[in-house]
Amino acid sequence: MRKEHKKMSLAARRRNVAGYLFIAPALIGMSLFYVFPMLFSFGTSFTDWNLMTTPSFVGGDNYMELMNDSVYLKSIRVTFYYTLLAVPLSNIYALLMAMLLNAKIRGRSVVRTIFYVPSIVPAVASAGVWMYIFNPYNGFLNQIFLQLGFDPKMWIYDSKQVIPCIVAMAIWAAGGTAVIYLAALQGVPSELHEAVAIDGGNGLHKFFYITVPMISPIIFYNLIMGVINSMQVFTQGYIMTDGGPNNGSLFYVLLLYRRAFEQTKMGTACAMAWILFFILGILTLLNFALSRKWVYYGG
Amino acid sequence: MKKKLSAVFLTAGMVLGLTACGGSGGGNAGSDTSAPENSEASEMDAGQSEDSSSESAEAAPAGDGEITITVVDWNTGIASDLQKAACQEYMDSHPGIIIDHQTIAYEDYNTKLNTLIAAGQTPDIFYASDLYAFNYGEQGVSQDLAPLYEAQGVDMKEKFLSPAIYETAAGEVYGLAYGVVCTVMYYDKEIFDAAGVEYPSSDPANPDTWDEWVEKLKQITVDQNGKHPGEEGFNPLATKTYGTISPSWYYHLSTFLHSNEGAFFDENGLTLGNEEGLEVIKAVNDLAAVHQVAPTPIAEDALPTVASMFKENQLGCYISGSYEYIDIAEENPDIGIAMIPMFKRPASIAWAACLEMSATTEHPEEVFEFFRWYAEADTNPCHVASNLPNEYKYYEDESLFDIWMDPSIYNDDFHAVVPALMAEYAYSPEMCTVKNAGQIFDEYVAPQLDKVWMGEQTPEDACAELADSVGAVYSGLW
């Protein structure tokens, strides 16, 4: 019996070896390109390092300094403001679009393509187009405003309007999210809608009592991904406004980039990255905790 | 059994593939012991942007006794072509020296240069932004040039323009200005002629005062209905010709502060809130907010290009660097050049890329020899036609200045204003002398002044708030 057990464990061990060999490249790659940089970044966040000299250990100074750094605190406010606007609005827009695209309308595939195209336009290219739209002198929006008799606006050149403008861009590019919602809507059993209709319910009843609960896991997924992506928004602030005016679009990751690669304050930048990691972790956990109250997984 | 063998072979293949990819650089470096410089250069190539180009990339690998000198800058177009030609000329006349000239796009320059330095691949000679020029010296990356010039019997202060020498208060020189530019005022003669207004003064010793200039701007600014600012019915939203674009960039403000005997900072902190500083901020802000002779400074990026505005007679005056001359003059050959208006005294600023030499180069003598050849006007004419020389003698002798600034390209106005301006009234901008300038000006000063330009704060309140916030990161002057 003992001999047989030994034999089996030897075979199992061989299988394990083969398995480990198979996953070795992935493990090595992950260690080299994910785990090691993360650990290195964590260590660096406790140092004063400008890339040129040897890092010196400063304990938690980088973290403490950030807490008193008015520019850093502003970048957090700006990023949260953007996230609070962009995530709900782009999800509502995407869901409404998905319902429209799910309806049996003429030329549905063409309409679907039209709504999806903005999400595959590179951010840099779309930024160029939107800069024209928001141009206060001869931009598309102000031309319309002038025709309608309104005063022209400064759009992205006004510290109060810049974030709503960038949110509008995010909504415009929510085609990818709409496609996910579309797939979810197609998975909602039609008999449930029919049951509501038999009970005398109207379209709103169908939407709030059937559609929303049935696709709530997808809404939850889009919410989580939306928050994570919005908190890391970078390109629009980098290309269109360079963080301005008055640091009104100084997103968290844009400031992190400046600190790391323009001002070569790697310790501060790494501390910022880890704080962002913890903020995102807490937000995600919070979302998961709240999801128990509103996400319906069936059964 | 077959499955097992396949698994082993597949895994071995994948692992070997990974190892081969990861180790190629090191393998080359290790095997080619005769040409360590070349392997370094090829590693640098790998780290460059797509814009990178390498003179030596097409050349044969360096053999015994050959020395490769790496030069990194951000020039593009004609300037880059001229520099590559200069490097080739040097190689032709110096057998055994290979110049590896590489270009990194300006937008990514600081990031990539810092990455190269962090990777132990500091270029032998490199551009540094004037905002960070002294940082490399302080960190031991850049060579102090003062003793090297002194050893060759050259008095740098006699030879080079004062703003061209990147010298600390302690006397270390960490770089030389390469391709100097100064601040001038461009103006559209047609607009002044049509309005019957006298041109801005082109006498560097007697420029228009700020108030005189503003009066001229009011007369040339006009809306679609032909009304001027101050006249009843003038509509600033329908301005046809702007008097100017507000010189609100902190480099320009630095010029006017100097003219008003003020400054952004002194050794102890912010001085912008002093009487002199507040006067300058108010004056610049009033151009749009009160006098209505300029568009709001906050959205200048959204305007059409200056060259096209001049061409369409939409702009009367424009204060900017002499580096814009080529673009503006291409569309407007008869563009006027004047001295910028003054507050208490005539002033302009001269600034440039700071050319620095690595302190850790393996071949200091050869690199310094090339540095001098490359940086000095007598030997390297490659930056002729695009920027100004960094030596006094070119401004003191008209014929020498003409060699540099070809009269067939640079008009009479340019020749009348710039040499005298550079010789007598050009100062270093404060951005070169304030420590941690990049963070201070980009993250604190410019955003705070945005509030003034947007009408959200008075200059007094903005300066008081700025004094509080910037104190945390201000660490004095170089």
Short mmCIF file of C-alpha atoms in Angstrom, two decimals, chain A residues 14 21-22 25 28 50-53 69-71 135-138 151-152 154 157-160 238 245-247 255 257-259 261-265, chain B residues 4 7 11 14 18 107-108 110-111 114 117-118 132 136 139 141 237 242 295-296 298-299 301-303 436 439 442-444 447 450-451 454 456 469:
data_model
loop_
_atom_site.label_atom_id
_atom_site.label_comp_id
_atom_site.label_asym_id
_atom_site.label_seq_id
_atom_site.Cartn_x
_atom_site.Cartn_y
_atom_site.Cartn_z
CA ARG A 14 6.24 14.51 -12.42
CA LEU A 21 7.55 24.08 -16.57
CA PHE A 22 4.57 25.04 -18.68
CA PRO A 25 7.54 31.52 -18.72
CA ILE A 28 9.01 34.46 -14.80
CA ASN A 50 16.13 61.54 -8.27
CA LEU A 51 17.32 58.82 -10.68
CA MET A 52 20.83 60.27 -10.73
CA THR A 53 22.06 59.64 -7.21
CA ASP A 69 1.16 69.30 -0.68
CA SER A 70 -1.59 71.65 -1.93
CA VAL A 71 -1.00 70.74 -5.59
CA ASN A 135 -12.03 76.23 -29.12
CA PRO A 136 -13.40 79.47 -27.64
CA TYR A 137 -12.54 81.58 -30.70
CA ASN A 138 -13.74 79.62 -33.70
CA ASP A 151 -22.44 84.42 -25.08
CA PRO A 152 -19.52 82.22 -26.10
CA MET A 154 -14.30 79.37 -22.56
CA TYR A 157 -9.95 77.18 -20.86
CA ASP A 158 -12.11 77.81 -17.81
CA SER A 159 -11.14 76.03 -14.61
CA LYS A 160 -14.80 75.42 -13.75
CA TYR A 238 -1.80 65.85 -20.84
CA PRO A 245 -6.14 76.24 -16.22
CA ASN A 246 -5.28 76.83 -12.59
CA ASN A 247 -4.54 73.10 -12.24
CA LEU A 255 0.85 64.87 -11.63
CA TYR A 257 3.98 61.50 -14.36
CA ARG A 258 5.34 65.03 -13.88
CA ARG A 259 6.80 64.20 -10.50
CA PHE A 261 9.74 61.98 -15.19
CA GLU A 262 9.93 65.77 -15.34
CA GLN A 263 10.94 66.60 -11.80
CA THR A 264 12.66 63.22 -11.23
CA LYS A 265 11.18 62.83 -7.75
CA LYS B 4 5.86 14.58 -21.86
CA ALA B 7 6.02 19.49 -23.02
CA THR B 11 9.03 24.62 -22.30
CA MET B 14 10.04 29.09 -24.54
CA LEU B 18 12.97 34.41 -23.21
CA GLU B 107 7.98 66.58 -25.44
CA ASP B 108 9.70 63.42 -24.18
CA ASN B 110 13.46 65.25 -20.01
CA THR B 111 11.88 61.88 -19.39
CA ASN B 114 16.67 61.15 -17.12
CA ILE B 117 21.15 58.87 -16.84
CA ALA B 118 19.42 56.48 -14.42
CA TYR B 132 16.76 71.88 -14.98
CA TYR B 136 22.54 67.82 -13.41
CA GLN B 139 23.85 65.69 -8.89
CA VAL B 141 26.05 64.27 -13.75
CA LEU B 237 -16.11 89.55 -28.80
CA TYR B 242 -6.00 92.60 -31.72
CA PRO B 295 -7.57 88.28 -26.10
CA THR B 296 -7.70 86.74 -22.66
CA ILE B 298 -6.00 82.02 -20.62
CA ALA B 299 -6.88 80.73 -24.09
CA ASP B 301 -3.33 78.26 -27.29
CA ALA B 302 -6.66 78.31 -29.05
CA LEU B 303 -5.76 81.23 -31.30
CA ASN B 436 13.32 73.45 -8.45
CA GLN B 439 7.84 72.44 -10.25
CA ASP B 442 4.55 74.98 -13.66
CA GLU B 443 2.69 73.81 -10.60
CA TYR B 444 2.49 76.94 -8.48
CA PRO B 447 -1.74 78.09 -12.09
CA ASP B 450 -4.35 81.76 -14.17
CA LYS B 451 -6.74 82.89 -11.44
CA MET B 454 -9.54 84.47 -15.39
CA GLU B 456 -11.12 85.16 -10.17
CA SER B 469 1.65 77.63 -1.04
#
